[in-house]
Tab-separated table of C-alpha atoms in Angstrom:
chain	number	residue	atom	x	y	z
A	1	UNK	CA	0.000	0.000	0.000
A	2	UNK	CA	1.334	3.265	-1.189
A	3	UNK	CA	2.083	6.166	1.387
A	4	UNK	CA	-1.390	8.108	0.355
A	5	UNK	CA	-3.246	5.376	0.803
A	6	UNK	CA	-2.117	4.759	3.965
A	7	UNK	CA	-2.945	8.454	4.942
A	8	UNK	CA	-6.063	8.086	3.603
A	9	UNK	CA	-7.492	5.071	5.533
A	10	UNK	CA	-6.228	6.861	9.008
A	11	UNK	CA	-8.332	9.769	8.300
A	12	UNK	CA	-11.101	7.160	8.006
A	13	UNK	CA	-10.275	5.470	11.103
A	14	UNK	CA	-9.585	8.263	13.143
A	15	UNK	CA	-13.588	9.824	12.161
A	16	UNK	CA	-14.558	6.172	13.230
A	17	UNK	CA	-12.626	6.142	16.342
A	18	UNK	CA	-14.002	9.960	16.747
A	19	UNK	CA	-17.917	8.262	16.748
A	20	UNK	CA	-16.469	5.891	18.672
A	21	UNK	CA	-15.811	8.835	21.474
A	22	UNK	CA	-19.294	10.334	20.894
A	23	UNK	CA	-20.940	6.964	21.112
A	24	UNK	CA	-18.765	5.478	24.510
A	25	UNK	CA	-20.632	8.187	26.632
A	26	UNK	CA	-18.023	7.688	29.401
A	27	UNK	CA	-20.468	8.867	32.473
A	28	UNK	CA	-22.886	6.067	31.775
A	29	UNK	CA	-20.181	3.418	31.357
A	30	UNK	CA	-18.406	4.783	35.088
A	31	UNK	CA	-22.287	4.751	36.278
A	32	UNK	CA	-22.196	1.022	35.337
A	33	UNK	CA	-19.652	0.092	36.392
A	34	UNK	CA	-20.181	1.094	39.480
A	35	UNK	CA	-23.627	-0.529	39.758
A	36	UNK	CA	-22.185	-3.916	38.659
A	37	UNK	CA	-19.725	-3.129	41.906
A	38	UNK	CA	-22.932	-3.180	44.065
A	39	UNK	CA	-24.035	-6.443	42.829
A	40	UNK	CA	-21.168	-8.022	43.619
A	41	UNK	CA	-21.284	-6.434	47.097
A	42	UNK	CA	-25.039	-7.999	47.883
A	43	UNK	CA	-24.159	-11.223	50.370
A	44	UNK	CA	-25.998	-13.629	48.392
A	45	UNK	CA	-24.143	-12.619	45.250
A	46	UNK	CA	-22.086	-15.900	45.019
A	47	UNK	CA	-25.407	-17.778	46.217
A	48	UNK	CA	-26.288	-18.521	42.685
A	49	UNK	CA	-22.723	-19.089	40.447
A	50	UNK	CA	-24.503	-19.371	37.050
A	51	UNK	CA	-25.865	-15.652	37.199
A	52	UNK	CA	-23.131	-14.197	38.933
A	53	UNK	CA	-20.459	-15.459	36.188
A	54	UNK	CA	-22.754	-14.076	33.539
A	55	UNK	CA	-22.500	-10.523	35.698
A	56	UNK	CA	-18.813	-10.357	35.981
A	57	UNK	CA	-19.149	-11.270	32.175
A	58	UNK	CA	-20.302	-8.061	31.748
A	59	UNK	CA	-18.127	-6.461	34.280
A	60	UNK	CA	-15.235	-7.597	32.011
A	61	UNK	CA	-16.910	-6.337	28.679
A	62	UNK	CA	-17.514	-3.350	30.166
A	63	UNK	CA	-14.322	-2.164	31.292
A	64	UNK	CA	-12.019	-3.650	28.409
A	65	UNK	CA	-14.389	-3.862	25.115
A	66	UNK	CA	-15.848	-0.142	26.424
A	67	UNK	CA	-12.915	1.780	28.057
A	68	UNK	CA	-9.649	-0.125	27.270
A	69	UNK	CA	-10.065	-1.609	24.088
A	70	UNK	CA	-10.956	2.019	23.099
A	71	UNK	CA	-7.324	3.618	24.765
A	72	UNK	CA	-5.815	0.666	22.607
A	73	UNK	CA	-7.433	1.988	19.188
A	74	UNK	CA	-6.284	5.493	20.092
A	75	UNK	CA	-2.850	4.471	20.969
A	76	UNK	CA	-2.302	2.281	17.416
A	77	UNK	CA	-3.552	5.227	15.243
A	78	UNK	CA	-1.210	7.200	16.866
A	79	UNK	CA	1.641	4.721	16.295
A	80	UNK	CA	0.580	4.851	12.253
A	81	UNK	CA	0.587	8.536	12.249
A	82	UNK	CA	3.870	8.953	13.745
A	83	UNK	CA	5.485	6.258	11.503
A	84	UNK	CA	3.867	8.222	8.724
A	85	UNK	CA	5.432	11.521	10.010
A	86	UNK	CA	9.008	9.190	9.610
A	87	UNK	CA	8.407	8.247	6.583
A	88	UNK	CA	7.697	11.931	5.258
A	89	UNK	CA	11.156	12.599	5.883
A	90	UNK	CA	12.933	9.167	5.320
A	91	UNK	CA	12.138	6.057	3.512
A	92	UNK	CA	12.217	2.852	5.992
A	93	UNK	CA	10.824	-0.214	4.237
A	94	UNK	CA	10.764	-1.897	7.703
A	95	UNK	CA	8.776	0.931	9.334
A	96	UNK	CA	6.161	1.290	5.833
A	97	UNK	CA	5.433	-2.572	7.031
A	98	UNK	CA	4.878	-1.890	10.678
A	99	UNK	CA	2.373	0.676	9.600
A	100	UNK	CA	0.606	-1.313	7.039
A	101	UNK	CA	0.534	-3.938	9.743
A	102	UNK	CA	-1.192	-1.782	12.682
A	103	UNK	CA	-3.393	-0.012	9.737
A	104	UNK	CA	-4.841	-3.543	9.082
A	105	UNK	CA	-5.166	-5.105	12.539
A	106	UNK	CA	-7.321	-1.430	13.680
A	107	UNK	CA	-8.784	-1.796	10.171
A	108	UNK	CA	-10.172	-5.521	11.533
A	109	UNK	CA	-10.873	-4.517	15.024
A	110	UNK	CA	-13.288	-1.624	14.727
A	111	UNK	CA	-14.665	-3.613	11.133
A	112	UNK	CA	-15.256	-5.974	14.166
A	113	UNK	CA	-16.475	-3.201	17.037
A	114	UNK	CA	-19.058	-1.787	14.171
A	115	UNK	CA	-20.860	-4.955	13.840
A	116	UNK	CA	-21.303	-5.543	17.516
A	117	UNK	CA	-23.637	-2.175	17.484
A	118	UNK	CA	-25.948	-4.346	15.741
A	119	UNK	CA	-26.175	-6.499	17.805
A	120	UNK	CA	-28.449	-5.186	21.025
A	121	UNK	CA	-31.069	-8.619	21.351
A	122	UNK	CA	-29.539	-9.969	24.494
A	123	UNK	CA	-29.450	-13.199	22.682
A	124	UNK	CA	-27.208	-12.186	20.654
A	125	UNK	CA	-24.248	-12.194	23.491
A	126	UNK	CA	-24.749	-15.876	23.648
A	127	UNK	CA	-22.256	-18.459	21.974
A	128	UNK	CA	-23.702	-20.228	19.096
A	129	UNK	CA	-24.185	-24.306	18.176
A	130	UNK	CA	-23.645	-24.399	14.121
A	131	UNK	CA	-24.876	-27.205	12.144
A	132	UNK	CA	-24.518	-28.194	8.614
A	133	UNK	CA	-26.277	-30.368	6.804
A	134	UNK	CA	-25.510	-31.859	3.178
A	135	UNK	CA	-28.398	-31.285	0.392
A	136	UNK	CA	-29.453	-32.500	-2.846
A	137	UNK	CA	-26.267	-33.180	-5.039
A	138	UNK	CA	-24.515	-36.116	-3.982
A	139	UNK	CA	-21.094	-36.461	-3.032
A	140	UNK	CA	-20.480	-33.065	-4.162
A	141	UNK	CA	-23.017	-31.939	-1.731
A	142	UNK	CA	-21.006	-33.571	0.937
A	143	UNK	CA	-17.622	-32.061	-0.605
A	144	UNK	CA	-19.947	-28.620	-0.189
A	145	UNK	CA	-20.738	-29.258	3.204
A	146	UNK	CA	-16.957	-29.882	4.093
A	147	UNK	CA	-16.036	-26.737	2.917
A	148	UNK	CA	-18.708	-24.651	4.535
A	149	UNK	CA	-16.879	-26.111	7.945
A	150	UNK	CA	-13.392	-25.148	7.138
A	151	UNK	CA	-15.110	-21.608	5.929
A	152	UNK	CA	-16.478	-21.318	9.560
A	153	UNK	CA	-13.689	-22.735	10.997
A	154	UNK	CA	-11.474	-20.184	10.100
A	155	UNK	CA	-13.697	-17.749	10.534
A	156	UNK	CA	-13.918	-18.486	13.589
A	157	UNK	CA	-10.143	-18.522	14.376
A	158	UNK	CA	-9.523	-15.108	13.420
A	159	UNK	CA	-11.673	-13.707	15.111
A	160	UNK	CA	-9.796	-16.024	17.897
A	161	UNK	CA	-13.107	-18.016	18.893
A	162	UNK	CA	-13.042	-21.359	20.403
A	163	UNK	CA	-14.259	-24.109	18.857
A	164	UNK	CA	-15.427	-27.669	19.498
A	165	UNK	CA	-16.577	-30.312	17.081
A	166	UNK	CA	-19.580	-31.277	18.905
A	167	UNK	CA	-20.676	-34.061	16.243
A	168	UNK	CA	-19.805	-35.267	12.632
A	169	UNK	CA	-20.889	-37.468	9.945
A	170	UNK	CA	-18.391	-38.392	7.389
A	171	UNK	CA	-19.664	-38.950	3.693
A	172	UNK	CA	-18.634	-41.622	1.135
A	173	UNK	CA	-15.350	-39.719	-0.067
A	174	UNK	CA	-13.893	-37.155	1.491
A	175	UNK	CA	-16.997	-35.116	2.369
A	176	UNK	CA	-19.526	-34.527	5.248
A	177	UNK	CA	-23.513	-35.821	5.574
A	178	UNK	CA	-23.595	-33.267	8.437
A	179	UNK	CA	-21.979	-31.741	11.268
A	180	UNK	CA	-22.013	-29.203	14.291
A	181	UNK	CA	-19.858	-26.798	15.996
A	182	UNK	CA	-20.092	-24.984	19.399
A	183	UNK	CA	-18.659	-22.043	19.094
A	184	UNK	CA	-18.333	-20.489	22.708
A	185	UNK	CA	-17.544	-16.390	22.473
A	186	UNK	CA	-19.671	-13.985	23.240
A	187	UNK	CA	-21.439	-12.520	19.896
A	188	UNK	CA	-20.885	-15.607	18.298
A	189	UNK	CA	-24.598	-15.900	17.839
A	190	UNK	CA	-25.300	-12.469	17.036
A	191	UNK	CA	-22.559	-12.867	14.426
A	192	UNK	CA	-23.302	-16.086	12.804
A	193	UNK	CA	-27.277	-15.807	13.095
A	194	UNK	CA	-26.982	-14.755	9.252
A	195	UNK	CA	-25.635	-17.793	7.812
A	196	UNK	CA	-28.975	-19.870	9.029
A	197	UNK	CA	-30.148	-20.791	5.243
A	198	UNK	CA	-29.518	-22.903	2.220
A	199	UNK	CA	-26.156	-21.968	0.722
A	200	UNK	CA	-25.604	-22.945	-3.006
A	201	UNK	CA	-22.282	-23.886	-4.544
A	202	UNK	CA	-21.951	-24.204	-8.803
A	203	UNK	CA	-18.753	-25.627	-9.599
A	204	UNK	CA	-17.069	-27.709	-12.244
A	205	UNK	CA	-17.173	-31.362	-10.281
A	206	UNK	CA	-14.461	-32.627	-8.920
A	207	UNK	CA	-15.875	-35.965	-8.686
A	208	UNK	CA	-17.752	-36.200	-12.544
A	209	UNK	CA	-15.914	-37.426	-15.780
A	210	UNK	CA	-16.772	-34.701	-18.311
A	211	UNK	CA	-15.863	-31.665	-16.311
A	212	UNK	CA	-19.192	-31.248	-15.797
A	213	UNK	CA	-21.018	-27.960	-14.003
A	214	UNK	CA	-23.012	-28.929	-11.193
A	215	UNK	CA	-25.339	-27.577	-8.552
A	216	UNK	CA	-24.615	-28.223	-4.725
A	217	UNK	CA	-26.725	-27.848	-1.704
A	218	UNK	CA	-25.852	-27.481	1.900
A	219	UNK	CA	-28.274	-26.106	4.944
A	220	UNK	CA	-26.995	-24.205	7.750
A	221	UNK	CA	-28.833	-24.034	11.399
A	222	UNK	CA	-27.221	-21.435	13.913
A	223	UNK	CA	-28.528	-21.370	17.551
A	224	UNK	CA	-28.112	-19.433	20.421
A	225	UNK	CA	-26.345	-21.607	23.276
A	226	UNK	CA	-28.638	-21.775	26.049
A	227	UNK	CA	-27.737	-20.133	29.409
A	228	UNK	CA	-28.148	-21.937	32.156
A	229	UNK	CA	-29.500	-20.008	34.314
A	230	UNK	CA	-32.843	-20.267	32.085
A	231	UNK	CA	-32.494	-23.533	31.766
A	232	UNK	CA	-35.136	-26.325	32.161
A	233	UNK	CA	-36.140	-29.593	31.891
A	234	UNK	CA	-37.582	-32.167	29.643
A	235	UNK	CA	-39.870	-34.762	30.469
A	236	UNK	CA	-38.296	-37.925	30.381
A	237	UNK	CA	-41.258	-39.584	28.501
A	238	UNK	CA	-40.595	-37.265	26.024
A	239	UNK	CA	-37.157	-38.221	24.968
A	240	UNK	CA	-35.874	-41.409	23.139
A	241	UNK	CA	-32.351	-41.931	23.907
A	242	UNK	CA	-30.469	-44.197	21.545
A	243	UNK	CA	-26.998	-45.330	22.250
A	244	UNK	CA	-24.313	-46.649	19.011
A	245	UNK	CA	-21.388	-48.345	19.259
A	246	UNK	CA	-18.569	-46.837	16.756
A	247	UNK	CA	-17.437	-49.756	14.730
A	248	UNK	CA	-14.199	-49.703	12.747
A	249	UNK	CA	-12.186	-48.352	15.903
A	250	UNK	CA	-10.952	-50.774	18.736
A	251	UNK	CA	-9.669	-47.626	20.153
A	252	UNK	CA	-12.761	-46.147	20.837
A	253	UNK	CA	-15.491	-47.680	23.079
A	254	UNK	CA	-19.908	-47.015	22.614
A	255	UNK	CA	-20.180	-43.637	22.982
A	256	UNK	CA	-22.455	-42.347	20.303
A	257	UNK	CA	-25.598	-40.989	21.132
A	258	UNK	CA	-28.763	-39.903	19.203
A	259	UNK	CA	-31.505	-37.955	20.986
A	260	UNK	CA	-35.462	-37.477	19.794
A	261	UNK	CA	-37.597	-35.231	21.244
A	262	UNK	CA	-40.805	-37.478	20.551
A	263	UNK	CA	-43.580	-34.129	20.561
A	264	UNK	CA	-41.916	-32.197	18.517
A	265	UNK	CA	-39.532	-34.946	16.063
A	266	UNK	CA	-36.566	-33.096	16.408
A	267	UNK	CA	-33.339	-34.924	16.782
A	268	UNK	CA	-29.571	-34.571	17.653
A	269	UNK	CA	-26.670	-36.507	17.732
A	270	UNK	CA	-23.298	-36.302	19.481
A	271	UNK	CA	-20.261	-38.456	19.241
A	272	UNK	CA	-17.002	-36.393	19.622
A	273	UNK	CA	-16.856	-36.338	23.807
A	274	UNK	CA	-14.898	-38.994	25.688
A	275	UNK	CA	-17.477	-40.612	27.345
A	276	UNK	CA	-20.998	-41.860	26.734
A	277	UNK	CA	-22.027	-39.423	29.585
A	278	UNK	CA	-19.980	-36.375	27.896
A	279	UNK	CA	-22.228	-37.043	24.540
A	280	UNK	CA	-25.544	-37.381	26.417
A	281	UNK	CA	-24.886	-34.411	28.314
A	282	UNK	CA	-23.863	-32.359	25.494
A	283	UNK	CA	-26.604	-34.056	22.649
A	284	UNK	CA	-28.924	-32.809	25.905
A	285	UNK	CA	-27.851	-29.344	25.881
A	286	UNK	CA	-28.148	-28.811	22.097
A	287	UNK	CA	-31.627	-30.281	22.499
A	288	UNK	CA	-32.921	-27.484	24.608
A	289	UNK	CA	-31.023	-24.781	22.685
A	290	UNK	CA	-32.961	-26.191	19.265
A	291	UNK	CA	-35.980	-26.133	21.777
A	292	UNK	CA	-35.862	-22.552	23.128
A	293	UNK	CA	-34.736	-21.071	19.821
A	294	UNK	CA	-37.766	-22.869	17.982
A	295	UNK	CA	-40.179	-20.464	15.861
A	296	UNK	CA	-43.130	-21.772	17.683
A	297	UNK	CA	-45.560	-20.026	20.439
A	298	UNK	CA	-43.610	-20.162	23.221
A	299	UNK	CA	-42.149	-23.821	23.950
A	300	UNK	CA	-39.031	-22.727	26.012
A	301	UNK	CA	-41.464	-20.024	28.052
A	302	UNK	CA	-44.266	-22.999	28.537
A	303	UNK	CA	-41.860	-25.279	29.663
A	304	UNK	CA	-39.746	-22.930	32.192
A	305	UNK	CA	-43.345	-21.769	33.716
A	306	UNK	CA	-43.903	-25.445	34.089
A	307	UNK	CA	-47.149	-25.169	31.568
A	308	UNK	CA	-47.826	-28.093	29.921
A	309	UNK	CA	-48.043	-27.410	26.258
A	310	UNK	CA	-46.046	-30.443	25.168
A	311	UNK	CA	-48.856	-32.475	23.101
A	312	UNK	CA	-49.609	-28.978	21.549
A	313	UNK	CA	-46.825	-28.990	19.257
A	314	UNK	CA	-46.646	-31.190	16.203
A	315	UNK	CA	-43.685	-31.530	13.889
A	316	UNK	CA	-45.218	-30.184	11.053
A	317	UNK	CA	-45.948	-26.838	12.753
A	318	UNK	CA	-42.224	-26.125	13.367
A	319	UNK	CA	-40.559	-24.111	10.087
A	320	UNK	CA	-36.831	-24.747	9.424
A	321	UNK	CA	-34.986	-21.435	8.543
A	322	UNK	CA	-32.336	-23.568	7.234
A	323	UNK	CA	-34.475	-24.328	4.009
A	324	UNK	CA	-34.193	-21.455	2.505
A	325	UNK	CA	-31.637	-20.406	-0.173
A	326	UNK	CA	-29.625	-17.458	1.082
A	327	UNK	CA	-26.163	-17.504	-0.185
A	328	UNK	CA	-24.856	-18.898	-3.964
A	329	UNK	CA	-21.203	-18.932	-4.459
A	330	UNK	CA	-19.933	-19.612	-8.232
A	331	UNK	CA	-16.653	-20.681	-9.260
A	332	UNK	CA	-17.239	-21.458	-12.570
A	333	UNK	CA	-17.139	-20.222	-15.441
A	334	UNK	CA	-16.772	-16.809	-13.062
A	335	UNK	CA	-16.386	-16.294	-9.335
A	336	UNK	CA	-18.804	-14.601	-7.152
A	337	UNK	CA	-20.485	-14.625	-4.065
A	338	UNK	CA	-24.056	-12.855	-3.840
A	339	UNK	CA	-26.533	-12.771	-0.596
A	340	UNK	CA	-29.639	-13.005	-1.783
A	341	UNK	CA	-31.075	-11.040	1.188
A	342	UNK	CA	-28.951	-8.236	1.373
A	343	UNK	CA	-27.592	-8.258	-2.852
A	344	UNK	CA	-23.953	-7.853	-1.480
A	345	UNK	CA	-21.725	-10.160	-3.649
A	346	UNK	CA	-17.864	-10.263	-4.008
A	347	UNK	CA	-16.116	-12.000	-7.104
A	348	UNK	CA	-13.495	-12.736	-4.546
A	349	UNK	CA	-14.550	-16.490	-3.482
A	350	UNK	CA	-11.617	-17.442	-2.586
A	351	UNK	CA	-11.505	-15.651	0.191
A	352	UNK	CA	-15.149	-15.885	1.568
A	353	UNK	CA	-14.166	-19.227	1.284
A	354	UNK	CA	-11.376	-19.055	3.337
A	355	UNK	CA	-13.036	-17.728	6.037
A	356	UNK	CA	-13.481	-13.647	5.178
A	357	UNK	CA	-17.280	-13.969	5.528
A	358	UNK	CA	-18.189	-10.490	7.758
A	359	UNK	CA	-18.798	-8.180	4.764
A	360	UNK	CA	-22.296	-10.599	4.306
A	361	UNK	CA	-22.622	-10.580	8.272
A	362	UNK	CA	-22.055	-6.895	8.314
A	363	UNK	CA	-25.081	-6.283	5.841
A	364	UNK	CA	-27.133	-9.011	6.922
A	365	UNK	CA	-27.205	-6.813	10.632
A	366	UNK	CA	-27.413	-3.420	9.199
A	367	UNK	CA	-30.685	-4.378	6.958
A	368	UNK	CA	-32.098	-6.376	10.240
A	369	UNK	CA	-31.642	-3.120	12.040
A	370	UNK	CA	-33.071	-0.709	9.262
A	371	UNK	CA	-36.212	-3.279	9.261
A	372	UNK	CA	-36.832	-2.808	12.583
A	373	UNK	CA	-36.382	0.617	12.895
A	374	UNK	CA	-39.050	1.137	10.450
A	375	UNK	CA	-41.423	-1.516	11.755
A	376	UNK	CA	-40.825	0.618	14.894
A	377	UNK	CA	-41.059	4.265	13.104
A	378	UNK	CA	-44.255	2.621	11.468
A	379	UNK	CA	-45.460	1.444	14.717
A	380	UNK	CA	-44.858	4.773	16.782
A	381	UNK	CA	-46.988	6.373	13.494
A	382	UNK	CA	-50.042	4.335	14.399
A	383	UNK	CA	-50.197	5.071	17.679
């Protein structure tokens, strides 16, 4: 990146990091924080652990996403604009590259910051359970799948999340029938809550004969983790617990387990903990997240109020998200990448594919946002 450029994108960042200012409102944050203090105080703060981790949570993101992480961004755009001062007077190679490097990491972070004033459902703070599910197209639909993990994967690595393979089903050659991630950060819901859909891949096969273009499907179903201190529990009656033994492994002993909850048909598995117990615990857990994230009247309420409105609930009156077609990606005889939602596309597949998915993220927020601000706007009207 040429010198000019450089200057350019600092005068961008520092009118971002100047809204930033306007926008931190430092009173209310030291007013906060000094409420959360007299929480902590109460005596039967520590009575209840699951709560109380969740406050000093927010204690945490408080002080360093809100106050420190702030000082930080101020203190590398003032690194880039003294280098750039330097380099004025002298050329340094080494020093051009220290700049470039801090331009891109603040570049990143506040690319990063922006997106997380989206996000204000308190749902959205929660980690995330991602599953994804091979369609229509064979073993190139299971090639597809495999590919939309590694995208997430390393999405999720940059943006230094951690993540656990919570189940997988290996297809016929290479590829994936399905599979799911937990993905425990905060925001990781709020971020990833756009990829729920049907993505679609057209590609010469790698698999055909005649270098032939085909069509791929692959389904993608992004949850909020469920806190536990709203958690509750399921009938026993209305779970059928199944229990397989992994053949074609001495090493490994019978420890994976499929779970059906019988009112409503929905199903999980779970087979990469190290015990039987581990994947029964876990299959469990992503069983009441799919159950308190369902688009139905108010399971996960009915069920924490202890109101029985099990029987209610059929199968066929719960709609899958993850059916429709959101995303197509094309590699041949072009490249692109269009949201069909939002009409942002990229010809640069490559590198959604590698992982650089938060442009589509980005807009997917920002047009969830303007909706609801004119449902509101709309709403206020009426009245």
């Amino acid at each position: 990146m040429e010198l000019s450029n450089i200057k350019i994108e600092v005068e961008k960042l520092s009118n971002i990091l100047g809204k930033a200012e306007d926008c931190l409102d430092l009173q209310y944050l030291t007013a906060t924080i000094q409420y959360f203090h007299l929480v902590i105080a109460q005596p039967d703060f520590w009575k209840n652990p699951t709560p109380a981790y969740e406050t000093l949570q927010e204690i945490e993101y408080f002080i360093f996403y809100k106050h420190q992480q702030y000082q930080r961004w101020c203190s590398i755009l003032e690194d880039i604009k003294a280098a750039l001062e330097l380099l004025e007077l002298l050329a340094d190679e080494q020093l051009l590259q220290e700049a470039q490097t801090n331009l891109t990491v603040l570049q990143k972070e506040l690319e990063t910051a922006e997106i997380r004033q989206l996000l204000s459902d308190p749902h959205n703070k929660k980690g995330a359970f991602l599953t994804i599910t091979a369609g229509v197209g064979g073993v190139d639909a299971e090639y597809w799948a495999y590919r939309l993990l590694q995208m997430y994967c390393r999405w999720g690595k940059s943006h230094n999340y951690q993540l656990h393979l919570v189940e997988i089903s290996e297809g016929n050659e290479g590829g994936i029938n399905y599979a799911t991630l937990e993905i425990t950060a905060r925001y990781a819901y709020g971020d990833l809550k756009s990829e729920t859909g049907t993505h679609q891949l057209q590609q010469i096969s790698p698999f055909g004969v005649n270098n032939s273009l085909r069509t791929s499907l692959a389904s993608v179903e992004v949850i909020p983790i469920l806190s536990e201190s709203v958690d509750f529990e399921i009938p026993e009656k209305d779970l059928e617990i199944t229990f397989y033994r992994h053949r074609g492994n001495v090493n490994r002993t019978e420890t994976w387990v499929k779970m059906v909850h019988i009112p409503t048909g929905i199903s999980v598995s779970c087979n990469q903990e190290r015990s039987q117990m581990q994947n029964k615990e876990k299959a469990l857990a992503i069983l009441k997240s799919k159950l308190f994230a369902m688009p139905t009247a108010g399971y996960a309420y009915a069920l924490a109020q202890n109101v029985q409105q099990v029987d209610e609930i059929q199968p066929g009156l719960i709609k899958s998200l993850s059916n429709k077609l959101i995303r197509e990606y094309i590699l041949h005889p072009y490249t692109k990448v269009k949201d069909l939602r939002t009409n942002i596309e990229t010809p640069a597949a490559t590198e959604v594919l590698d992982g650089k998915i938060d442009l589509f993220i980005k807009a997917y927020l920002q047009q969830l946002n303007h909706t609801r601000s004119v449902d509101k706007e709309a709403l206020d009207n009426f009245k």
